[in-house]
Amino acid sequence: MSVIDILKSNAADYGIEISSDLSAKLEKYAELLKDWNEKINLTAILDDEGIAVKHFLDCLLVSKAADFKKGDRVIDVGTGAGFPGLVIAAAYPDVEVTLLDSTGKKLKAVENMAQEMGVKNAKVIHMRAEEAGKKPEFREKYDFATARAVAELRVLLEYTLPFVKSGGTFLSLKGASAIDEIDGAKNSLKTLGGKIEGINEFTLPGGDKRAIINVKKISHIPPKFPRVSAQIAKKPL
Ligand code: SAM
């Protein structure tokens, strides 16, 4: 079975439909991921089943946690090889997606893959999240932020919430540690004006646990946040 056949047969069990447009884009994405990975280390998951389930399906589960509308702005923080941001851009051509990462060579690959896939609604930004979050052109300009496999939740909130408009949502894609991470993020939530609005839990085919935590931005972030990297690392909220 091809990557797309594996994805389609599994996505149906989660009520996710894969359109022909999305199939074509993701088929190309899978091919390009393998090609680029021969040049730079993009992802350890490169077998067809893994790409279909642990990358594409996992990222498409955000559609169960968020209602993206035409014109919404989404920023994917620490996008790496484009997860979940490039998958969201492929699935929602009417949504404007920004793919941010501090590693330039990964972004070069992501920019090329987006172009080859025919994805026109994604752009890349090469910057650290805590630097971009201070800049007026990015601060509180997004309806949604997303992040997968970037940092523990209390740190991630300082990276991501500065980008989110008041009333917007940060979607944190987590594994089995989600509940523990929420417990550890109470102070961070309070300080940065975030409120847990919901947790959607899933079991991927194969048994891995996933959770998408919806964090609503309920007030403006105090100007001193995000702090510089060294301070975030030394004294996480
Ligand atoms: N989100 C992708 C995924 O799920 O496959 C990539 C995960 S990878 C383990 C973490 C990525 O986050 C790396 O590409 C790294 O460069 C990026 N990253 C880590 N800290 C960051 C920061 N403070 N600002 C921007 N990017 C960051």
Short mmCIF file of N, CA and C in Angstrom, two decimals, residues 75-235:
data_model
loop_
_atom_site.label_atom_id
_atom_site.label_comp_id
_atom_site.label_asym_id
_atom_site.label_seq_id
_atom_site.Cartn_x
_atom_site.Cartn_y
_atom_site.Cartn_z
N ILE A 75 0.51 30.06 13.15
CA ILE A 75 1.98 29.98 13.18
C ILE A 75 2.39 28.67 13.82
N ASP A 76 3.23 27.91 13.13
CA ASP A 76 3.74 26.65 13.67
C ASP A 76 5.14 26.88 14.20
N VAL A 77 5.29 26.77 15.50
CA VAL A 77 6.55 27.11 16.18
C VAL A 77 7.42 25.86 16.31
N GLY A 78 8.66 25.92 15.76
CA GLY A 78 9.54 24.74 15.76
C GLY A 78 9.02 23.71 14.78
N THR A 79 8.77 24.16 13.57
CA THR A 79 8.11 23.31 12.56
C THR A 79 8.97 22.15 12.08
N GLY A 80 10.30 22.27 12.20
CA GLY A 80 11.19 21.18 11.77
C GLY A 80 10.97 20.88 10.29
N ALA A 81 10.55 19.66 9.99
CA ALA A 81 10.30 19.26 8.59
C ALA A 81 8.91 19.66 8.12
N GLY A 82 8.21 20.50 8.93
CA GLY A 82 6.89 21.00 8.50
C GLY A 82 5.72 20.42 9.26
N PHE A 83 5.99 19.89 10.47
CA PHE A 83 4.91 19.25 11.24
C PHE A 83 4.57 20.03 12.50
N PRO A 84 3.29 20.37 12.70
CA PRO A 84 2.16 20.09 11.82
C PRO A 84 1.89 21.15 10.76
N GLY A 85 2.68 22.25 10.71
CA GLY A 85 2.30 23.41 9.92
C GLY A 85 2.10 23.18 8.43
N LEU A 86 3.02 22.44 7.81
CA LEU A 86 2.88 22.26 6.36
C LEU A 86 1.70 21.34 6.02
N VAL A 87 1.41 20.41 6.91
CA VAL A 87 0.23 19.53 6.71
C VAL A 87 -1.05 20.38 6.83
N ILE A 88 -1.06 21.31 7.80
CA ILE A 88 -2.23 22.19 7.96
C ILE A 88 -2.39 23.06 6.71
N ALA A 89 -1.28 23.61 6.23
CA ALA A 89 -1.35 24.46 5.03
C ALA A 89 -1.88 23.67 3.83
N ALA A 90 -1.45 22.41 3.72
CA ALA A 90 -1.92 21.57 2.60
C ALA A 90 -3.41 21.26 2.74
N ALA A 91 -3.85 21.05 3.96
CA ALA A 91 -5.25 20.67 4.19
C ALA A 91 -6.21 21.85 4.14
N TYR A 92 -5.69 23.05 4.45
CA TYR A 92 -6.55 24.25 4.51
C TYR A 92 -5.95 25.35 3.63
N PRO A 93 -6.21 25.28 2.33
CA PRO A 93 -5.60 26.27 1.42
C PRO A 93 -6.06 27.71 1.68
N ASP A 94 -7.16 27.89 2.42
CA ASP A 94 -7.66 29.24 2.71
C ASP A 94 -7.08 29.83 3.99
N VAL A 95 -6.24 29.07 4.66
CA VAL A 95 -5.64 29.53 5.92
C VAL A 95 -4.20 29.94 5.64
N GLU A 96 -3.77 31.03 6.29
CA GLU A 96 -2.41 31.55 6.07
C GLU A 96 -1.47 30.96 7.11
N VAL A 97 -0.49 30.18 6.69
CA VAL A 97 0.36 29.47 7.66
C VAL A 97 1.80 29.99 7.63
N THR A 98 2.31 30.27 8.82
CA THR A 98 3.71 30.68 8.97
C THR A 98 4.46 29.53 9.65
N LEU A 99 5.58 29.13 9.05
CA LEU A 99 6.36 28.00 9.58
C LEU A 99 7.65 28.58 10.16
N LEU A 100 7.77 28.54 11.48
CA LEU A 100 8.92 29.18 12.14
C LEU A 100 9.85 28.12 12.71
N ASP A 101 11.14 28.31 12.49
CA ASP A 101 12.12 27.41 13.11
C ASP A 101 13.45 28.15 13.22
N SER A 102 14.26 27.72 14.19
CA SER A 102 15.56 28.35 14.39
C SER A 102 16.64 27.68 13.53
N THR A 103 16.31 26.59 12.86
CA THR A 103 17.30 25.87 12.04
C THR A 103 17.07 26.17 10.55
N GLY A 104 17.98 26.97 9.99
CA GLY A 104 17.80 27.46 8.62
C GLY A 104 17.76 26.37 7.56
N LYS A 105 18.60 25.33 7.74
CA LYS A 105 18.65 24.32 6.66
C LYS A 105 17.35 23.52 6.59
N LYS A 106 16.70 23.32 7.74
CA LYS A 106 15.41 22.63 7.70
C LYS A 106 14.39 23.48 6.96
N LEU A 107 14.42 24.79 7.24
CA LEU A 107 13.45 25.69 6.60
C LEU A 107 13.65 25.77 5.10
N LYS A 108 14.91 25.66 4.67
CA LYS A 108 15.19 25.68 3.24
C LYS A 108 14.49 24.48 2.59
N ALA A 109 14.61 23.33 3.24
CA ALA A 109 13.95 22.12 2.73
C ALA A 109 12.43 22.30 2.75
N VAL A 110 11.91 22.86 3.84
CA VAL A 110 10.46 23.02 3.99
C VAL A 110 9.93 23.98 2.91
N GLU A 111 10.66 25.05 2.67
CA GLU A 111 10.23 26.03 1.66
C GLU A 111 10.18 25.36 0.29
N ASN A 112 11.22 24.56 0.00
CA ASN A 112 11.26 23.86 -1.28
C ASN A 112 10.14 22.83 -1.38
N MET A 113 9.90 22.09 -0.30
CA MET A 113 8.85 21.06 -0.33
C MET A 113 7.48 21.70 -0.55
N ALA A 114 7.23 22.82 0.14
CA ALA A 114 5.94 23.50 -0.01
C ALA A 114 5.73 23.91 -1.46
N GLN A 115 6.78 24.44 -2.05
CA GLN A 115 6.69 24.89 -3.45
C GLN A 115 6.40 23.70 -4.37
N GLU A 116 7.15 22.63 -4.19
CA GLU A 116 6.98 21.43 -5.04
C GLU A 116 5.61 20.78 -4.85
N MET A 117 5.07 20.93 -3.64
CA MET A 117 3.74 20.34 -3.36
C MET A 117 2.61 21.20 -3.92
N GLY A 118 2.94 22.42 -4.34
CA GLY A 118 1.90 23.34 -4.81
C GLY A 118 1.17 24.01 -3.67
N VAL A 119 1.82 24.09 -2.51
CA VAL A 119 1.21 24.79 -1.36
C VAL A 119 1.61 26.27 -1.44
N LYS A 120 0.60 27.13 -1.57
CA LYS A 120 0.89 28.56 -1.80
C LYS A 120 0.61 29.41 -0.56
N ASN A 121 0.01 28.79 0.45
CA ASN A 121 -0.44 29.57 1.62
C ASN A 121 0.48 29.36 2.82
N ALA A 122 1.76 29.03 2.57
CA ALA A 122 2.70 28.87 3.69
C ALA A 122 3.95 29.69 3.42
N LYS A 123 4.47 30.33 4.48
CA LYS A 123 5.77 31.01 4.35
C LYS A 123 6.63 30.64 5.54
N VAL A 124 7.94 30.75 5.37
CA VAL A 124 8.83 30.34 6.45
C VAL A 124 9.48 31.56 7.12
N ILE A 125 9.77 31.42 8.40
CA ILE A 125 10.51 32.45 9.13
C ILE A 125 11.63 31.77 9.91
N HIS A 126 12.85 32.22 9.63
CA HIS A 126 14.01 31.66 10.30
C HIS A 126 14.38 32.53 11.50
N MET A 127 13.91 32.13 12.65
CA MET A 127 14.15 32.92 13.87
C MET A 127 13.85 32.04 15.09
N ARG A 128 14.42 32.40 16.20
CA ARG A 128 14.01 31.73 17.43
C ARG A 128 12.65 32.28 17.84
N ALA A 129 11.83 31.42 18.42
CA ALA A 129 10.48 31.84 18.80
C ALA A 129 10.53 33.01 19.77
N GLU A 130 11.47 32.95 20.74
CA GLU A 130 11.49 33.98 21.77
C GLU A 130 11.99 35.33 21.22
N GLU A 131 12.66 35.31 20.05
CA GLU A 131 13.02 36.58 19.40
C GLU A 131 11.84 37.09 18.57
N ALA A 132 11.25 36.21 17.79
CA ALA A 132 10.12 36.62 16.92
C ALA A 132 8.95 37.13 17.76
N GLY A 133 8.74 36.51 18.93
CA GLY A 133 7.60 36.87 19.78
C GLY A 133 7.67 38.28 20.35
N LYS A 134 8.84 38.89 20.27
CA LYS A 134 9.02 40.27 20.75
C LYS A 134 8.72 41.28 19.64
N LYS A 135 8.73 40.82 18.42
CA LYS A 135 8.64 41.75 17.27
C LYS A 135 7.19 42.11 16.98
N PRO A 136 6.92 43.42 16.80
CA PRO A 136 5.54 43.86 16.58
C PRO A 136 4.87 43.19 15.39
N GLU A 137 5.64 42.83 14.37
CA GLU A 137 5.00 42.23 13.18
C GLU A 137 4.49 40.81 13.43
N PHE A 138 4.96 40.19 14.51
CA PHE A 138 4.51 38.82 14.81
C PHE A 138 3.70 38.74 16.11
N ARG A 139 3.91 39.71 17.00
CA ARG A 139 3.31 39.62 18.33
C ARG A 139 1.79 39.81 18.28
N GLU A 140 1.08 38.86 18.84
CA GLU A 140 -0.39 38.87 18.91
C GLU A 140 -1.04 39.08 17.54
N LYS A 141 -0.48 38.42 16.53
CA LYS A 141 -0.99 38.59 15.16
C LYS A 141 -1.64 37.30 14.62
N TYR A 142 -1.68 36.25 15.43
CA TYR A 142 -2.15 34.95 14.91
C TYR A 142 -3.40 34.46 15.65
N ASP A 143 -4.30 33.82 14.86
CA ASP A 143 -5.51 33.23 15.46
C ASP A 143 -5.14 31.93 16.18
N PHE A 144 -4.15 31.23 15.63
CA PHE A 144 -3.72 29.96 16.23
C PHE A 144 -2.19 29.88 16.21
N ALA A 145 -1.63 29.29 17.25
CA ALA A 145 -0.24 28.81 17.20
C ALA A 145 -0.32 27.30 17.38
N THR A 146 0.64 26.60 16.79
CA THR A 146 0.72 25.14 16.97
C THR A 146 2.17 24.79 17.32
N ALA A 147 2.36 23.65 17.96
CA ALA A 147 3.73 23.14 18.17
C ALA A 147 3.65 21.66 18.49
N ARG A 148 4.60 20.91 17.91
CA ARG A 148 4.73 19.48 18.21
C ARG A 148 6.19 19.18 18.47
N ALA A 149 6.45 18.49 19.58
CA ALA A 149 7.80 18.00 19.90
C ALA A 149 8.85 19.10 19.96
N VAL A 150 8.54 20.21 20.62
CA VAL A 150 9.48 21.32 20.69
C VAL A 150 10.01 21.54 22.11
N ALA A 151 9.13 21.52 23.11
CA ALA A 151 9.56 21.74 24.49
C ALA A 151 8.44 21.32 25.42
N GLU A 152 8.75 21.26 26.74
CA GLU A 152 7.67 20.93 27.68
C GLU A 152 6.69 22.11 27.74
N LEU A 153 5.44 21.80 28.12
CA LEU A 153 4.37 22.79 27.98
C LEU A 153 4.66 24.13 28.65
N ARG A 154 5.22 24.13 29.87
CA ARG A 154 5.41 25.41 30.57
C ARG A 154 6.38 26.33 29.81
N VAL A 155 7.35 25.72 29.11
CA VAL A 155 8.29 26.49 28.30
C VAL A 155 7.64 26.88 26.97
N LEU A 156 6.94 25.93 26.41
CA LEU A 156 6.27 26.14 25.12
C LEU A 156 5.29 27.31 25.16
N LEU A 157 4.64 27.48 26.30
CA LEU A 157 3.67 28.58 26.42
C LEU A 157 4.37 29.93 26.27
N GLU A 158 5.58 30.03 26.80
CA GLU A 158 6.32 31.29 26.67
C GLU A 158 6.78 31.50 25.22
N TYR A 159 7.04 30.41 24.51
CA TYR A 159 7.42 30.52 23.09
C TYR A 159 6.21 30.91 22.22
N THR A 160 5.05 30.33 22.53
CA THR A 160 3.94 30.41 21.56
C THR A 160 2.89 31.49 21.87
N LEU A 161 2.52 31.66 23.14
CA LEU A 161 1.41 32.58 23.44
C LEU A 161 1.66 34.03 22.99
N PRO A 162 2.92 34.51 22.98
CA PRO A 162 3.12 35.88 22.48
C PRO A 162 2.61 36.08 21.04
N PHE A 163 2.56 35.02 20.25
CA PHE A 163 2.11 35.17 18.86
C PHE A 163 0.58 35.24 18.73
N VAL A 164 -0.11 34.74 19.76
CA VAL A 164 -1.56 34.53 19.64
C VAL A 164 -2.33 35.78 20.03
N LYS A 165 -3.33 36.12 19.19
CA LYS A 165 -4.22 37.25 19.50
C LYS A 165 -5.00 36.94 20.76
N SER A 166 -5.47 37.97 21.44
CA SER A 166 -6.38 37.74 22.57
C SER A 166 -7.62 37.02 22.05
N GLY A 167 -8.00 35.94 22.70
CA GLY A 167 -9.15 35.16 22.24
C GLY A 167 -8.75 34.06 21.28
N GLY A 168 -7.50 34.05 20.84
CA GLY A 168 -7.00 32.99 19.96
C GLY A 168 -6.56 31.76 20.75
N THR A 169 -6.04 30.76 20.04
CA THR A 169 -5.77 29.46 20.67
C THR A 169 -4.39 28.92 20.30
N PHE A 170 -3.72 28.39 21.30
CA PHE A 170 -2.50 27.60 21.05
C PHE A 170 -2.87 26.12 21.12
N LEU A 171 -2.53 25.38 20.05
CA LEU A 171 -2.80 23.94 19.99
C LEU A 171 -1.48 23.21 20.23
N SER A 172 -1.38 22.54 21.36
CA SER A 172 -0.15 21.86 21.73
C SER A 172 -0.30 20.36 21.47
N LEU A 173 0.46 19.85 20.52
CA LEU A 173 0.35 18.42 20.16
C LEU A 173 1.29 17.63 21.07
N LYS A 174 0.72 16.83 21.92
CA LYS A 174 1.52 16.13 22.93
C LYS A 174 1.29 14.62 22.88
N GLY A 175 2.12 13.90 23.64
CA GLY A 175 1.95 12.45 23.76
C GLY A 175 1.35 12.12 25.12
N ALA A 176 1.79 10.99 25.66
CA ALA A 176 1.19 10.48 26.89
C ALA A 176 1.44 11.38 28.11
N SER A 177 2.40 12.30 28.01
CA SER A 177 2.75 13.14 29.17
C SER A 177 1.85 14.36 29.32
N ALA A 178 0.85 14.50 28.47
CA ALA A 178 0.06 15.75 28.42
C ALA A 178 -0.47 16.20 29.78
N ILE A 179 -1.09 15.27 30.51
CA ILE A 179 -1.74 15.67 31.78
C ILE A 179 -0.68 16.14 32.79
N ASP A 180 0.43 15.41 32.88
CA ASP A 180 1.51 15.82 33.79
C ASP A 180 2.05 17.19 33.40
N GLU A 181 2.17 17.42 32.09
CA GLU A 181 2.71 18.71 31.64
C GLU A 181 1.76 19.85 31.98
N ILE A 182 0.46 19.58 31.92
CA ILE A 182 -0.52 20.62 32.29
C ILE A 182 -0.36 20.94 33.77
N ASP A 183 -0.19 19.92 34.61
CA ASP A 183 0.02 20.14 36.04
C ASP A 183 1.23 21.02 36.28
N GLY A 184 2.28 20.79 35.50
CA GLY A 184 3.53 21.54 35.68
C GLY A 184 3.49 22.93 35.06
N ALA A 185 2.40 23.26 34.35
CA ALA A 185 2.36 24.53 33.62
C ALA A 185 1.42 25.56 34.26
N LYS A 186 0.97 25.27 35.49
CA LYS A 186 -0.04 26.16 36.11
C LYS A 186 0.47 27.60 36.22
N ASN A 187 1.70 27.74 36.70
CA ASN A 187 2.25 29.09 36.89
C ASN A 187 2.47 29.80 35.55
N SER A 188 2.93 29.03 34.59
CA SER A 188 3.16 29.59 33.25
C SER A 188 1.85 30.08 32.64
N LEU A 189 0.80 29.30 32.79
CA LEU A 189 -0.52 29.69 32.27
C LEU A 189 -0.99 30.98 32.91
N LYS A 190 -0.85 31.03 34.24
CA LYS A 190 -1.32 32.21 34.99
C LYS A 190 -0.52 33.46 34.58
N THR A 191 0.78 33.31 34.51
CA THR A 191 1.65 34.46 34.21
C THR A 191 1.41 34.98 32.79
N LEU A 192 1.16 34.06 31.86
CA LEU A 192 1.09 34.46 30.44
C LEU A 192 -0.34 34.64 29.93
N GLY A 193 -1.32 34.43 30.81
CA GLY A 193 -2.71 34.66 30.41
C GLY A 193 -3.29 33.58 29.54
N GLY A 194 -2.93 32.33 29.84
CA GLY A 194 -3.49 31.21 29.08
C GLY A 194 -4.47 30.41 29.93
N LYS A 195 -5.45 29.80 29.27
CA LYS A 195 -6.43 28.98 29.99
C LYS A 195 -6.64 27.69 29.20
N ILE A 196 -6.54 26.56 29.90
CA ILE A 196 -6.78 25.28 29.20
C ILE A 196 -8.27 25.19 28.88
N GLU A 197 -8.56 25.08 27.61
CA GLU A 197 -9.97 25.06 27.18
C GLU A 197 -10.45 23.65 26.91
N GLY A 198 -9.52 22.76 26.61
CA GLY A 198 -9.95 21.39 26.32
C GLY A 198 -8.75 20.52 25.99
N ILE A 199 -8.95 19.22 26.15
CA ILE A 199 -7.90 18.26 25.77
C ILE A 199 -8.58 17.19 24.93
N ASN A 200 -8.09 16.99 23.74
CA ASN A 200 -8.61 15.92 22.88
C ASN A 200 -7.60 14.78 22.88
N GLU A 201 -8.04 13.62 23.35
CA GLU A 201 -7.10 12.49 23.42
C GLU A 201 -7.38 11.49 22.31
N PHE A 202 -6.31 10.92 21.77
CA PHE A 202 -6.42 9.98 20.65
C PHE A 202 -5.46 8.82 20.89
N THR A 203 -5.78 7.69 20.29
CA THR A 203 -4.81 6.59 20.21
C THR A 203 -4.55 6.37 18.74
N LEU A 204 -3.30 6.48 18.35
CA LEU A 204 -2.96 6.27 16.94
C LEU A 204 -3.02 4.79 16.61
N PRO A 205 -3.25 4.44 15.33
CA PRO A 205 -3.14 3.03 14.94
C PRO A 205 -1.75 2.55 15.36
N GLY A 206 -1.66 1.44 16.05
CA GLY A 206 -0.36 1.00 16.57
C GLY A 206 -0.27 1.22 18.07
N GLY A 207 -1.16 2.09 18.61
CA GLY A 207 -1.27 2.20 20.07
C GLY A 207 -0.68 3.42 20.73
N ASP A 208 0.09 4.24 19.99
CA ASP A 208 0.68 5.42 20.64
C ASP A 208 -0.41 6.41 21.07
N LYS A 209 -0.22 6.97 22.28
CA LYS A 209 -1.19 7.94 22.81
C LYS A 209 -0.84 9.35 22.33
N ARG A 210 -1.87 10.10 22.01
CA ARG A 210 -1.69 11.49 21.60
C ARG A 210 -2.73 12.36 22.32
N ALA A 211 -2.37 13.62 22.57
CA ALA A 211 -3.34 14.56 23.14
C ALA A 211 -3.08 15.92 22.52
N ILE A 212 -4.16 16.59 22.16
CA ILE A 212 -4.02 17.98 21.69
C ILE A 212 -4.63 18.86 22.77
N ILE A 213 -3.77 19.73 23.32
CA ILE A 213 -4.22 20.62 24.39
C ILE A 213 -4.58 21.97 23.76
N ASN A 214 -5.82 22.41 23.98
CA ASN A 214 -6.22 23.74 23.49
C ASN A 214 -6.03 24.75 24.62
N VAL A 215 -5.15 25.72 24.37
CA VAL A 215 -4.92 26.77 25.37
C VAL A 215 -5.45 28.08 24.81
N LYS A 216 -6.43 28.64 25.47
CA LYS A 216 -6.99 29.91 25.00
C LYS A 216 -6.22 31.08 25.60
N LYS A 217 -5.94 32.07 24.78
CA LYS A 217 -5.26 33.27 25.27
C LYS A 217 -6.34 34.22 25.79
N ILE A 218 -6.37 34.42 27.10
CA ILE A 218 -7.47 35.19 27.66
C ILE A 218 -7.08 36.63 28.02
N SER A 219 -5.77 36.94 28.02
CA SER A 219 -5.38 38.34 28.25
C SER A 219 -4.05 38.62 27.57
N HIS A 220 -3.69 39.89 27.51
CA HIS A 220 -2.42 40.24 26.86
C HIS A 220 -1.24 39.75 27.70
N ILE A 221 -0.15 39.49 27.02
CA ILE A 221 1.07 39.01 27.70
C ILE A 221 1.83 40.21 28.25
N PRO A 222 2.28 40.17 29.48
CA PRO A 222 3.10 41.28 29.98
C PRO A 222 4.31 41.50 29.06
N PRO A 223 4.66 42.77 28.81
CA PRO A 223 5.71 43.10 27.81
C PRO A 223 7.04 42.39 28.04
N LYS A 224 7.35 42.01 29.29
CA LYS A 224 8.69 41.41 29.50
C LYS A 224 8.79 39.97 28.95
N PHE A 225 7.67 39.41 28.52
CA PHE A 225 7.71 38.05 27.95
C PHE A 225 7.55 38.09 26.43
N PRO A 226 8.16 37.18 25.69
CA PRO A 226 9.04 36.13 26.16
C PRO A 226 10.41 36.68 26.58
N ARG A 227 11.00 36.00 27.57
CA ARG A 227 12.33 36.39 28.02
C ARG A 227 13.38 35.82 27.06
N VAL A 228 14.65 36.17 27.26
CA VAL A 228 15.69 35.63 26.38
C VAL A 228 15.88 34.14 26.68
N SER A 229 16.44 33.42 25.69
CA SER A 229 16.56 31.96 25.78
C SER A 229 17.21 31.48 27.08
N ALA A 230 18.31 32.13 27.45
CA ALA A 230 19.06 31.67 28.62
C ALA A 230 18.19 31.73 29.88
N GLN A 231 17.40 32.79 29.97
CA GLN A 231 16.54 32.94 31.17
C GLN A 231 15.40 31.91 31.17
N ILE A 232 14.84 31.66 29.99
CA ILE A 232 13.77 30.66 29.90
C ILE A 232 14.30 29.30 30.32
N ALA A 233 15.52 28.99 29.86
CA ALA A 233 16.11 27.68 30.17
C ALA A 233 16.47 27.58 31.65
N LYS A 234 16.99 28.69 32.20
CA LYS A 234 17.46 28.67 33.58
C LYS A 234 16.31 28.71 34.57
N LYS A 235 15.29 29.49 34.25
CA LYS A 235 14.17 29.69 35.16
C LYS A 235 12.83 29.54 34.43
#
